[in-house]
mmCIF file of C-alpha atoms in Angstrom:
data_model
loop_
_atom_site.group_PDB
_atom_site.id
_atom_site.type_symbol
_atom_site.label_atom_id
_atom_site.label_comp_id
_atom_site.label_asym_id
_atom_site.label_seq_id
_atom_site.Cartn_x
_atom_site.Cartn_y
_atom_site.Cartn_z
ATOM 1 C CA MET A 107 20.910 -15.516 -47.892
ATOM 2 C CA LYS A 108 22.059 -15.126 -44.307
ATOM 3 C CA ALA A 109 19.539 -14.767 -41.725
ATOM 4 C CA HIS A 110 20.277 -11.932 -39.336
ATOM 5 C CA VAL A 111 19.238 -12.868 -35.913
ATOM 6 C CA LYS A 112 18.992 -10.076 -33.518
ATOM 7 C CA GLN A 113 20.611 -11.082 -30.278
ATOM 8 C CA THR A 114 19.814 -9.382 -26.957
ATOM 9 C CA LYS A 115 22.530 -8.835 -24.472
ATOM 10 C CA ARG A 116 21.901 -10.438 -21.036
ATOM 11 C CA TYR A 117 23.581 -8.717 -18.261
ATOM 12 C CA THR A 118 24.353 -11.030 -15.253
ATOM 13 C CA ARG A 119 25.804 -9.956 -11.984
ATOM 14 C CA SER A 120 28.940 -11.706 -10.842
ATOM 15 C CA THR A 121 29.126 -13.655 -7.600
ATOM 16 C CA GLY A 122 30.962 -10.925 -5.958
ATOM 17 C CA GLY A 123 28.334 -8.569 -7.091
ATOM 18 C CA ASN A 124 25.457 -10.716 -5.747
ATOM 19 C CA LEU A 125 27.250 -11.143 -2.429
ATOM 20 C CA PHE A 126 27.787 -7.330 -2.077
ATOM 21 C CA PHE A 127 24.051 -6.711 -3.024
ATOM 22 C CA PHE A 128 22.806 -9.210 -0.533
ATOM 23 C CA LEU A 129 24.973 -7.770 2.310
ATOM 24 C CA LEU A 130 23.911 -4.343 1.457
ATOM 25 C CA VAL A 131 20.159 -5.116 1.368
ATOM 26 C CA THR A 132 20.692 -7.104 4.620
ATOM 27 C CA ALA A 133 22.400 -4.134 6.301
ATOM 28 C CA MET A 134 19.790 -1.728 5.106
ATOM 29 C CA GLY A 135 17.011 -4.061 6.366
ATOM 30 C CA LEU A 136 18.627 -4.382 9.905
ATOM 31 C CA PHE A 137 19.101 -0.701 10.110
ATOM 32 C CA THR A 138 15.387 -0.191 9.242
ATOM 33 C CA ILE A 139 14.076 -2.840 11.762
ATOM 34 C CA LEU A 140 16.334 -1.630 14.756
ATOM 35 C CA PRO A 141 13.728 0.991 15.941
ATOM 36 C CA LEU A 142 11.029 -1.700 16.082
ATOM 37 C CA ILE A 143 13.364 -4.115 17.850
ATOM 38 C CA TYR A 144 14.045 -1.355 20.416
ATOM 39 C CA CYS A 145 10.304 -0.658 21.014
ATOM 40 C CA ILE A 146 9.631 -4.388 21.498
ATOM 41 C CA THR A 147 12.391 -5.032 23.923
ATOM 42 C CA THR A 148 11.791 -1.853 25.942
ATOM 43 C CA SER A 149 8.035 -2.841 26.386
ATOM 44 C CA PHE A 150 9.327 -5.722 28.370
ATOM 45 C CA LYS A 151 11.678 -3.813 30.725
ATOM 46 C CA PRO A 152 10.557 -2.682 34.192
ATOM 47 C CA LEU A 153 10.670 0.914 35.100
ATOM 48 C CA GLU A 154 13.996 0.962 36.944
ATOM 49 C CA GLU A 155 15.669 -0.689 33.983
ATOM 50 C CA LEU A 156 14.498 1.990 31.576
ATOM 51 C CA MET A 157 16.312 4.505 33.700
ATOM 52 C CA LEU A 158 19.662 2.908 33.615
ATOM 53 C CA PHE A 159 22.764 4.953 32.410
ATOM 54 C CA PRO A 160 24.286 4.150 30.313
ATOM 55 C CA PRO A 161 21.227 2.683 28.580
ATOM 56 C CA ARG A 162 21.047 -0.877 27.403
ATOM 57 C CA LEU A 163 19.086 -0.506 24.211
ATOM 58 C CA PHE A 164 18.469 -4.181 23.138
ATOM 59 C CA THR A 165 19.080 -6.225 26.324
ATOM 60 C CA VAL A 166 16.439 -7.002 28.995
ATOM 61 C CA ARG A 167 17.772 -8.162 32.414
ATOM 62 C CA ARG A 168 14.379 -8.835 34.147
ATOM 63 C CA PRO A 169 11.654 -9.171 31.530
ATOM 64 C CA THR A 170 8.204 -8.419 32.776
ATOM 65 C CA LEU A 171 4.567 -8.267 31.350
ATOM 66 C CA ALA A 172 3.478 -5.591 33.838
ATOM 67 C CA ASN A 173 3.465 -2.963 31.158
ATOM 68 C CA TYR A 174 1.017 -5.000 28.966
ATOM 69 C CA SER A 175 -1.193 -5.719 31.988
ATOM 70 C CA ALA A 176 -1.509 -2.163 32.876
ATOM 71 C CA LEU A 177 -2.307 -1.061 29.342
ATOM 72 C CA PRO A 178 -6.108 -1.580 29.492
ATOM 73 C CA SER A 179 -6.439 0.319 32.779
ATOM 74 C CA LEU A 180 -4.223 3.144 31.349
ATOM 75 C CA LEU A 181 -6.263 3.287 28.225
ATOM 76 C CA SER A 182 -9.607 3.516 30.033
ATOM 77 C CA SER A 183 -8.312 6.386 32.154
ATOM 78 C CA LEU A 184 -7.385 8.573 29.197
ATOM 79 C CA SER A 185 -9.559 11.366 27.881
ATOM 80 C CA VAL A 186 -8.556 10.494 24.366
ATOM 81 C CA PRO A 187 -10.169 7.340 22.842
ATOM 82 C CA ILE A 188 -6.851 5.756 21.668
ATOM 83 C CA SER A 189 -8.348 2.366 21.250
ATOM 84 C CA ARG A 190 -11.012 3.875 18.932
ATOM 85 C CA TYR A 191 -8.396 5.540 16.887
ATOM 86 C CA VAL A 192 -6.541 2.324 16.492
ATOM 87 C CA PHE A 193 -9.703 0.502 15.300
ATOM 88 C CA ASN A 194 -10.488 3.388 12.806
ATOM 89 C CA SER A 195 -7.127 3.256 11.465
ATOM 90 C CA VAL A 196 -7.034 -0.541 10.995
ATOM 91 C CA PHE A 197 -10.508 -0.417 9.430
ATOM 92 C CA VAL A 198 -10.038 2.384 7.106
ATOM 93 C CA ALA A 199 -6.564 1.230 5.976
ATOM 94 C CA ALA A 200 -7.777 -2.398 5.410
ATOM 95 C CA VAL A 201 -10.894 -1.441 3.554
ATOM 96 C CA THR A 202 -9.375 1.233 1.473
ATOM 97 C CA THR A 203 -6.402 -0.826 0.536
ATOM 98 C CA LEU A 204 -8.532 -3.669 -0.671
ATOM 99 C CA LEU A 205 -10.800 -1.417 -2.833
ATOM 100 C CA HIS A 206 -7.759 0.533 -3.939
ATOM 101 C CA ILE A 207 -6.172 -2.638 -5.439
ATOM 102 C CA LEU A 208 -9.403 -3.814 -6.900
ATOM 103 C CA VAL A 209 -10.129 -0.530 -8.700
ATOM 104 C CA ALA A 210 -6.605 -0.047 -9.837
ATOM 105 C CA SER A 211 -6.087 -3.425 -11.245
ATOM 106 C CA MET A 212 -9.490 -3.465 -13.009
ATOM 107 C CA ALA A 213 -8.792 -0.142 -14.645
ATOM 108 C CA ALA A 214 -5.263 -1.155 -15.643
ATOM 109 C CA TYR A 215 -6.651 -4.411 -17.203
ATOM 110 C CA VAL A 216 -9.089 -2.426 -19.267
ATOM 111 C CA LEU A 217 -6.462 -0.002 -20.474
ATOM 112 C CA ALA A 218 -3.736 -2.674 -21.071
ATOM 113 C CA LYS A 219 -5.586 -5.856 -22.341
ATOM 114 C CA THR A 220 -8.955 -4.793 -23.947
ATOM 115 C CA ASP A 221 -9.887 -2.979 -27.223
ATOM 116 C CA LEU A 222 -11.530 -0.044 -25.400
ATOM 117 C CA LYS A 223 -11.644 2.861 -27.886
ATOM 118 C CA GLY A 224 -9.745 5.849 -26.506
ATOM 119 C CA ARG A 225 -7.768 3.913 -24.026
ATOM 120 C CA ARG A 226 -4.636 5.652 -24.998
ATOM 121 C CA ILE A 227 -6.188 9.006 -24.421
ATOM 122 C CA ILE A 228 -7.408 7.805 -21.151
ATOM 123 C CA PHE A 229 -4.026 6.634 -20.017
ATOM 124 C CA TRP A 230 -2.482 9.938 -21.076
ATOM 125 C CA VAL A 231 -5.028 11.622 -18.781
ATOM 126 C CA VAL A 232 -3.995 9.242 -16.040
ATOM 127 C CA GLN A 233 -0.360 10.236 -16.502
ATOM 128 C CA PHE A 234 -1.183 13.890 -16.546
ATOM 129 C CA ALA A 235 -3.148 13.477 -13.226
ATOM 130 C CA LEU A 236 0.024 12.279 -11.689
ATOM 131 C CA LEU A 237 1.288 15.908 -11.681
ATOM 132 C CA TYR A 238 -1.418 16.876 -9.387
ATOM 133 C CA ASN A 239 -1.278 17.063 -5.579
ATOM 134 C CA ALA A 240 -4.102 15.678 -3.596
ATOM 135 C CA THR A 241 -4.342 18.964 -1.606
ATOM 136 C CA THR A 242 -5.638 20.798 -4.691
ATOM 137 C CA LEU A 243 -8.790 18.743 -4.539
ATOM 138 C CA ALA A 244 -9.595 19.471 -0.798
ATOM 139 C CA VAL A 245 -11.995 22.279 -1.501
ATOM 140 C CA PRO A 246 -14.184 20.449 -4.197
ATOM 141 C CA GLN A 247 -14.137 17.376 -2.033
ATOM 142 C CA TYR A 248 -15.322 19.369 0.973
ATOM 143 C CA MET A 249 -18.233 20.751 -1.057
ATOM 144 C CA VAL A 250 -19.178 17.300 -2.409
ATOM 145 C CA PHE A 251 -19.097 15.715 1.003
ATOM 146 C CA THR A 252 -21.009 18.526 2.659
ATOM 147 C CA GLN A 253 -23.864 18.368 -0.005
ATOM 148 C CA THR A 254 -23.968 14.563 0.239
ATOM 149 C CA ARG A 255 -23.842 14.574 4.094
ATOM 150 C CA MET A 256 -20.781 12.297 4.247
ATOM 151 C CA ILE A 257 -18.952 14.585 6.770
ATOM 152 C CA ASP A 258 -17.861 12.619 9.850
ATOM 153 C CA THR A 259 -18.243 9.269 8.190
ATOM 154 C CA TYR A 260 -15.826 6.501 6.966
ATOM 155 C CA LEU A 261 -16.653 7.543 3.449
ATOM 156 C CA VAL A 262 -14.542 10.651 3.624
ATOM 157 C CA TYR A 263 -11.532 8.325 4.256
ATOM 158 C CA ILE A 264 -12.221 5.771 1.589
ATOM 159 C CA LEU A 265 -13.836 7.427 -1.408
ATOM 160 C CA PRO A 266 -10.891 10.007 -2.162
ATOM 161 C CA TYR A 267 -8.394 7.175 -2.332
ATOM 162 C CA LEU A 268 -10.152 4.805 -4.602
ATOM 163 C CA PRO A 269 -9.207 6.132 -7.970
ATOM 164 C CA SER A 270 -5.367 6.023 -7.565
ATOM 165 C CA THR A 271 -3.572 7.282 -10.685
ATOM 166 C CA MET A 272 -0.123 5.870 -9.485
ATOM 167 C CA GLY A 273 -1.802 2.430 -8.791
ATOM 168 C CA VAL A 274 -3.428 2.430 -12.269
ATOM 169 C CA PHE A 275 0.016 3.450 -13.960
ATOM 170 C CA LEU A 276 1.859 0.708 -12.017
ATOM 171 C CA MET A 277 -0.445 -1.963 -12.706
ATOM 172 C CA LYS A 278 -0.854 -1.059 -16.390
ATOM 173 C CA GLN A 279 2.872 -0.852 -17.028
ATOM 174 C CA TYR A 280 3.392 -4.343 -15.297
ATOM 175 C CA MET A 281 0.569 -5.900 -17.239
ATOM 176 C CA ASP A 282 1.986 -4.671 -20.552
ATOM 177 C CA ASP A 283 5.303 -6.252 -19.799
ATOM 178 C CA SER A 284 4.201 -9.497 -17.978
ATOM 179 C CA VAL A 285 0.961 -10.782 -19.516
ATOM 180 C CA PRO A 286 1.447 -11.956 -23.131
ATOM 181 C CA ALA A 287 -1.478 -11.255 -25.407
ATOM 182 C CA ALA A 288 -1.238 -14.820 -26.858
ATOM 183 C CA LEU A 289 -2.098 -16.336 -23.454
ATOM 184 C CA LEU A 290 -5.294 -14.104 -23.198
ATOM 185 C CA GLU A 291 -6.306 -14.921 -26.699
ATOM 186 C CA ALA A 292 -6.004 -18.604 -25.894
ATOM 187 C CA ALA A 293 -8.244 -18.014 -22.856
ATOM 188 C CA ARG A 294 -10.907 -16.180 -25.001
ATOM 189 C CA ILE A 295 -10.947 -19.130 -27.506
ATOM 190 C CA ASP A 296 -11.474 -21.503 -24.717
ATOM 191 C CA GLY A 297 -14.590 -19.429 -23.774
ATOM 192 C CA ALA A 298 -13.167 -17.336 -20.787
ATOM 193 C CA GLY A 299 -14.844 -14.006 -20.206
ATOM 194 C CA HIS A 300 -13.093 -10.736 -19.106
ATOM 195 C CA PHE A 301 -13.811 -11.340 -15.435
ATOM 196 C CA THR A 302 -12.319 -14.910 -15.606
ATOM 197 C CA ILE A 303 -9.247 -13.838 -17.386
ATOM 198 C CA TYR A 304 -8.686 -10.900 -15.153
ATOM 199 C CA LEU A 305 -9.185 -13.053 -11.975
ATOM 200 C CA ARG A 306 -7.489 -16.323 -12.827
ATOM 201 C CA ILE A 307 -4.924 -15.254 -15.327
ATOM 202 C CA VAL A 308 -3.866 -11.633 -15.058
ATOM 203 C CA MET A 309 -3.903 -11.159 -11.246
ATOM 204 C CA PRO A 310 -1.655 -14.140 -10.652
ATOM 205 C CA LEU A 311 0.769 -13.002 -13.245
ATOM 206 C CA VAL A 312 0.983 -9.472 -11.800
ATOM 207 C CA LYS A 313 1.199 -10.564 -8.224
ATOM 208 C CA PRO A 314 4.488 -8.640 -7.417
ATOM 209 C CA ALA A 315 2.985 -5.480 -8.796
ATOM 210 C CA TRP A 316 -0.234 -5.454 -6.657
ATOM 211 C CA LEU A 317 1.642 -6.787 -3.521
ATOM 212 C CA THR A 318 3.856 -3.649 -3.824
ATOM 213 C CA LEU A 319 0.920 -1.478 -4.312
ATOM 214 C CA THR A 320 -0.785 -3.081 -1.283
ATOM 215 C CA LEU A 321 2.266 -2.134 0.888
ATOM 216 C CA PHE A 322 2.263 1.505 -0.312
ATOM 217 C CA ALA A 323 -1.497 1.944 -0.152
ATOM 218 C CA PHE A 324 -1.735 0.477 3.476
ATOM 219 C CA ARG A 325 1.172 2.738 4.530
ATOM 220 C CA ASP A 326 -0.418 5.755 3.175
ATOM 221 C CA MET A 327 -3.934 5.041 4.502
ATOM 222 C CA TRP A 328 -2.609 4.317 7.953
ATOM 223 C CA SER A 329 -1.493 7.869 8.546
ATOM 224 C CA VAL A 330 -4.132 9.739 6.564
ATOM 225 C CA GLN A 331 -6.145 12.407 8.386
ATOM 226 C CA PRO A 332 -8.732 14.214 6.220
ATOM 227 C CA THR A 333 -8.600 18.055 6.981
ATOM 228 C CA GLY A 334 -11.997 19.652 7.510
ATOM 229 C CA THR A 335 -14.155 16.687 6.991
ATOM 230 C CA ILE A 336 -13.722 14.734 10.284
ATOM 231 C CA PHE A 337 -14.581 16.595 13.503
ATOM 232 C CA SER A 338 -15.916 13.843 15.791
ATOM 233 C CA GLU A 339 -13.278 12.199 18.168
ATOM 234 C CA GLU A 340 -14.830 8.757 17.527
ATOM 235 C CA MET A 341 -14.062 9.037 13.821
ATOM 236 C CA LYS A 342 -10.473 10.080 13.924
ATOM 237 C CA THR A 343 -7.539 7.823 13.149
#
């Protein structure tokens, strides 16, 4: 009898294809970072150099730190508390991103690597929730925050973004593909519990997924501004 071995095709990119892809990604990266480079170089220019025509976008003839030394006095003279806004943005984005990754990865681990009854149905609900826009929850969230006296607190920034359907979906799919069941079974035989398996085995294996999710979560939280729940200037981002 002849054994029929299923062979999987491996698609490899040619050297020319690799070079083209590298050049394309490099060009896109440089194009994306150009505005940041312009802002940094402009911050070191004196006022008269900013008014030159034609403008010199990325060159500085006489670099100066006067703009940075004048920044504290400028911020203190403004009626808008910009420094408070920056602190709120950093605090909210950092805390929410950390909790966001923690909740999404734990939920994904339970759905992907445990024997929880009904986990397929729960995952279907998660997928169905991807169809909803966060704006549709504004009214019920406002009612909850009002009744629990959370208006004008950091909680109105943090709590709505902890249960991330996209985060759970991304982490769960990556765990299904990257974490072999045999490895987890061997860990259980050695006496490892769920938390040990999650922290020391699963999370290192799905590092690309939660790093990607971290970037997206921090970006989204940096610009978030709850409508109708923040009224104090000191709590705005």
